[in-house]
């Protein structure tokens, strides 16, 4: 007789680990990160270094305080994704304390206070972004003009927090520019006649790069199509409807889809599985809610872009959405 | 003309587990008679079968050696001729767990003398009661793994006046080819059985759920030869869980079996093709069920084959027929990789439920620290064939929320293992659900059911303990996974396992 070791079924190897999933997400962020470096200058790399460093330090500290083993959690890469998403959302040459503060807030408050990986109700990166935007509104909305972003002396002054370093050298984002001009009762036609919003090409490049990464994630089956499609579809539908009503005052769907955080948000932020809805139907509702809120905030709200607030608001609604969209198990009558 | 068509209804969830390259068909052989046969004295419903023979008595192939009288007798037959040398407890794979139950041990004499066959009992000529009695007497049960009494199933179907007879030839777990072999080599047995059962059920429509990469030609010819021209062969996707009873019924008819109900409640009765062939043998030739086809394969064996095996043959004899173990042999799995049972040793016998014996190459030891928190990615939701939310069930099972578990239909889980395999956090979801079912059954006061579920749980605990011991001894025994077991260890283990409770397996196992 020959003895063999036993194990419970199923006996196949597991398909993929969390660490592999997170590594794929980081890989998919690469085109976007390169595009951001080109468009926004070396400040992006500085932000990435600060955010990633802070993220790992805070994760290790929090695990230590919670008396959890460091190895497996630090290796799974989830905190690197959080850090990278924060860094890619921030303006370059932000005073150094802000990326550090924001990332620490994301990891310590938004993630570990709720119980760590898998337990956080809010997207940590967007919680950090909203926290910084509300606390430091001036610094967070100061995007250096492209030339200034490559000026070492100016950048250094701004980075160490010397006040007013950017005076006269900041440019509005395309979304912000259009918003300001519309508020001055200019029409979209007039804005276009003056050469269109400055930086629109950069915004387009960024969004295309993030879109490329998103398609990679879809192709590898890392993310499901439902959330990105619902976000972008709803955003486009809202924009198209308003454009039909008044093409002078409401920019096109294409403009909305290719500017601001549209594709980064749809593919990388709204799809954060932990804070998103998990039912197939719920994901459509959740994504549609984000797309609609983004349009509302961009068009009628107080900020030029609104991804962070839209995601956080829909995070709040997730328990309710999940409850209302439980699929009917096999064999449940339609009227049950 | 027998029509061959593709499935009109879609398959939800499941996994593509087929090997990327088509595997060559395995040889079909009769396994030689083993020197010893081990036949468990336990019925499918977990009741003890009173033996009809004494130690020292000579028995013939096909002789009834144990019988539990009931509405449909549960019977056990000698699968070859020889002498009963002992009636003693032995570990046997029963109802998805290894249990130690009393077994009849027969030392075969090599003559394979059989008792005379019973007279034919063609349903076209005999009344229903006689047909059901014959099926029970011949020991015909579901050979797709569920081993449910075919007489009981057909009695239920006849009472419900079903309009559809479904033949399950979807064989969806990887490494199992016994139905494929039967279809290729003995399609006429299936066709004759199908015609007999169709006559018994009052000529319902006959649907065959055939895996799309199987050749339909032999079955088409055989069905036409017996005059079942109205039968339809529906090609179903070569995808795991397509062969689960409830899933196949939906694929073929679009009907869903309501939760807590039986297929007969929606006018369907579904039988595995091997079961249909065995029913045909019992009715038309008067032969009791004494053998089954077992796919014996895997990188741990010198060669692979589909073997016609006498029930009660120890796994070791089948490994020997296939040239013995290779250096890679490290795990012995009875059944498929998704729902099969890892055997502690190869002395355990083949039962009516054993479709395959797979000798795996690498032990997938799952260290506890590999389990990570759920990140709610929803991969499990996408693959669940019964539309459950495994990650929610897991959360509720951990918090012990019985009401939420019921609301999320834990009872509908068929334990197919798809969610488990795709989970990036390596959470043992199926085990969690099995444990939660025990808790729930206790909470609902179904103590008998809980006891049956618990039998599986304890078997699992024993396995885990063994796994742990193995892991600790790994530095010593890693080079030799086929180490011989100390007889004292074995005795201690057998004593620890002496438990003989049982309940029917759940419906719907693929």
PDB file of N, CA and C in Angstrom, chain B residues 370-401:
ATOM      1  N   UNK B 370      -0.929  32.005   3.210  1.00  0.00           N
ATOM      2  CA  UNK B 370      -1.199  32.422   1.839  1.00  0.00           C
ATOM      3  C   UNK B 370      -2.584  33.048   1.720  1.00  0.00           C
ATOM      4  N   UNK B 371      -3.469  32.796   2.707  1.00  0.00           N
ATOM      5  CA  UNK B 371      -4.819  33.346   2.628  1.00  0.00           C
ATOM      6  C   UNK B 371      -4.775  34.834   2.966  1.00  0.00           C
ATOM      7  N   UNK B 372      -5.323  35.651   2.071  1.00  0.00           N
ATOM      8  CA  UNK B 372      -5.327  37.095   2.283  1.00  0.00           C
ATOM      9  C   UNK B 372      -6.759  37.595   2.409  1.00  0.00           C
ATOM     10  N   UNK B 373      -6.921  38.850   2.863  1.00  0.00           N
ATOM     11  CA  UNK B 373      -8.299  39.339   3.003  1.00  0.00           C
ATOM     12  C   UNK B 373      -8.994  39.440   1.640  1.00  0.00           C
ATOM     13  N   UNK B 374     -10.302  39.310   1.673  1.00  0.00           N
ATOM     14  CA  UNK B 374     -11.112  39.480   0.465  1.00  0.00           C
ATOM     15  C   UNK B 374     -11.016  40.924   0.007  1.00  0.00           C
ATOM     16  N   UNK B 375     -10.728  41.138  -1.286  1.00  0.00           N
ATOM     17  CA  UNK B 375     -10.696  42.506  -1.799  1.00  0.00           C
ATOM     18  C   UNK B 375     -11.950  42.812  -2.620  1.00  0.00           C
ATOM     19  N   UNK B 376     -12.954  41.965  -2.482  1.00  0.00           N
ATOM     20  CA  UNK B 376     -14.256  42.169  -3.133  1.00  0.00           C
ATOM     21  C   UNK B 376     -14.124  42.332  -4.652  1.00  0.00           C
ATOM     22  N   UNK B 377     -13.174  41.641  -5.251  1.00  0.00           N
ATOM     23  CA  UNK B 377     -12.932  41.836  -6.677  1.00  0.00           C
ATOM     24  C   UNK B 377     -14.073  41.288  -7.524  1.00  0.00           C
ATOM     25  N   UNK B 378     -14.856  40.349  -6.961  1.00  0.00           N
ATOM     26  CA  UNK B 378     -16.018  39.851  -7.683  1.00  0.00           C
ATOM     27  C   UNK B 378     -15.705  38.782  -8.713  1.00  0.00           C
ATOM     28  N   UNK B 379     -14.460  38.274  -8.750  1.00  0.00           N
ATOM     29  CA  UNK B 379     -14.138  37.200  -9.693  1.00  0.00           C
ATOM     30  C   UNK B 379     -15.016  35.986  -9.410  1.00  0.00           C
ATOM     31  N   UNK B 380     -15.312  35.752  -8.131  1.00  0.00           N
ATOM     32  CA  UNK B 380     -16.138  34.607  -7.752  1.00  0.00           C
ATOM     33  C   UNK B 380     -17.565  34.749  -8.278  1.00  0.00           C
ATOM     34  N   UNK B 381     -18.072  35.998  -8.285  1.00  0.00           N
ATOM     35  CA  UNK B 381     -19.437  36.238  -8.764  1.00  0.00           C
ATOM     36  C   UNK B 381     -19.540  35.902 -10.245  1.00  0.00           C
ATOM     37  N   UNK B 382     -18.479  36.259 -10.989  1.00  0.00           N
ATOM     38  CA  UNK B 382     -18.505  36.042 -12.434  1.00  0.00           C
ATOM     39  C   UNK B 382     -18.545  34.554 -12.788  1.00  0.00           C
ATOM     40  N   UNK B 383     -17.930  33.692 -11.960  1.00  0.00           N
ATOM     41  CA  UNK B 383     -17.838  32.277 -12.336  1.00  0.00           C
ATOM     42  C   UNK B 383     -18.916  31.410 -11.681  1.00  0.00           C
ATOM     43  N   UNK B 384     -19.681  31.943 -10.738  1.00  0.00           N
ATOM     44  CA  UNK B 384     -20.656  31.109 -10.016  1.00  0.00           C
ATOM     45  C   UNK B 384     -21.758  30.641 -10.968  1.00  0.00           C
ATOM     46  N   UNK B 385     -21.900  29.320 -11.151  1.00  0.00           N
ATOM     47  CA  UNK B 385     -22.905  28.841 -12.105  1.00  0.00           C
ATOM     48  C   UNK B 385     -24.336  28.982 -11.588  1.00  0.00           C
ATOM     49  N   UNK B 386     -24.506  29.214 -10.278  1.00  0.00           N
ATOM     50  CA  UNK B 386     -25.864  29.325  -9.742  1.00  0.00           C
ATOM     51  C   UNK B 386     -26.164  30.749  -9.268  1.00  0.00           C
ATOM     52  N   UNK B 387     -25.409  31.717  -9.778  1.00  0.00           N
ATOM     53  CA  UNK B 387     -25.659  33.143  -9.556  1.00  0.00           C
ATOM     54  C   UNK B 387     -25.669  33.524  -8.075  1.00  0.00           C
ATOM     55  N   UNK B 388     -24.715  33.007  -7.312  1.00  0.00           N
ATOM     56  CA  UNK B 388     -24.590  33.444  -5.924  1.00  0.00           C
ATOM     57  C   UNK B 388     -23.553  34.559  -5.849  1.00  0.00           C
ATOM     58  N   UNK B 389     -23.434  35.167  -4.647  1.00  0.00           N
ATOM     59  CA  UNK B 389     -22.398  36.172  -4.403  1.00  0.00           C
ATOM     60  C   UNK B 389     -21.421  35.577  -3.384  1.00  0.00           C
ATOM     61  N   UNK B 390     -20.467  34.760  -3.849  1.00  0.00           N
ATOM     62  CA  UNK B 390     -19.613  34.058  -2.885  1.00  0.00           C
ATOM     63  C   UNK B 390     -18.908  34.986  -1.901  1.00  0.00           C
ATOM     64  N   UNK B 391     -18.495  36.188  -2.363  1.00  0.00           N
ATOM     65  CA  UNK B 391     -17.750  37.025  -1.418  1.00  0.00           C
ATOM     66  C   UNK B 391     -18.652  37.542  -0.301  1.00  0.00           C
ATOM     67  N   UNK B 392     -19.936  37.759  -0.602  1.00  0.00           N
ATOM     68  CA  UNK B 392     -20.859  38.163   0.452  1.00  0.00           C
ATOM     69  C   UNK B 392     -21.118  36.973   1.388  1.00  0.00           C
ATOM     70  N   UNK B 393     -21.324  35.793   0.808  1.00  0.00           N
ATOM     71  CA  UNK B 393     -21.554  34.593   1.619  1.00  0.00           C
ATOM     72  C   UNK B 393     -20.373  34.373   2.556  1.00  0.00           C
ATOM     73  N   UNK B 394     -19.161  34.604   2.036  1.00  0.00           N
ATOM     74  CA  UNK B 394     -17.964  34.414   2.846  1.00  0.00           C
ATOM     75  C   UNK B 394     -17.961  35.378   4.018  1.00  0.00           C
ATOM     76  N   UNK B 395     -18.304  36.647   3.741  1.00  0.00           N
ATOM     77  CA  UNK B 395     -18.330  37.646   4.815  1.00  0.00           C
ATOM     78  C   UNK B 395     -19.380  37.271   5.873  1.00  0.00           C
ATOM     79  N   UNK B 396     -20.561  36.835   5.413  1.00  0.00           N
ATOM     80  CA  UNK B 396     -21.627  36.476   6.366  1.00  0.00           C
ATOM     81  C   UNK B 396     -21.272  35.199   7.128  1.00  0.00           C
ATOM     82  N   UNK B 397     -20.603  34.266   6.439  1.00  0.00           N
ATOM     83  CA  UNK B 397     -20.215  33.030   7.117  1.00  0.00           C
ATOM     84  C   UNK B 397     -19.212  33.340   8.220  1.00  0.00           C
ATOM     85  N   UNK B 398     -18.308  34.287   7.948  1.00  0.00           N
ATOM     86  CA  UNK B 398     -17.305  34.637   8.962  1.00  0.00           C
ATOM     87  C   UNK B 398     -17.935  35.332  10.147  1.00  0.00           C
ATOM     88  N   UNK B 399     -18.971  36.153   9.878  1.00  0.00           N
ATOM     89  CA  UNK B 399     -19.607  36.855  10.985  1.00  0.00           C
ATOM     90  C   UNK B 399     -20.747  36.031  11.574  1.00  0.00           C
ATOM     91  N   UNK B 400     -21.005  34.847  11.015  1.00  0.00           N
ATOM     92  CA  UNK B 400     -22.037  33.978  11.566  1.00  0.00           C
ATOM     93  C   UNK B 400     -23.443  34.533  11.435  1.00  0.00           C
ATOM     94  N   UNK B 401     -23.716  35.277  10.370  1.00  0.00           N
ATOM     95  CA  UNK B 401     -25.016  35.901  10.170  1.00  0.00           C
ATOM     96  C   UNK B 401     -25.946  34.921   9.434  1.00  0.00           C
TER      97      UNK B 401
END
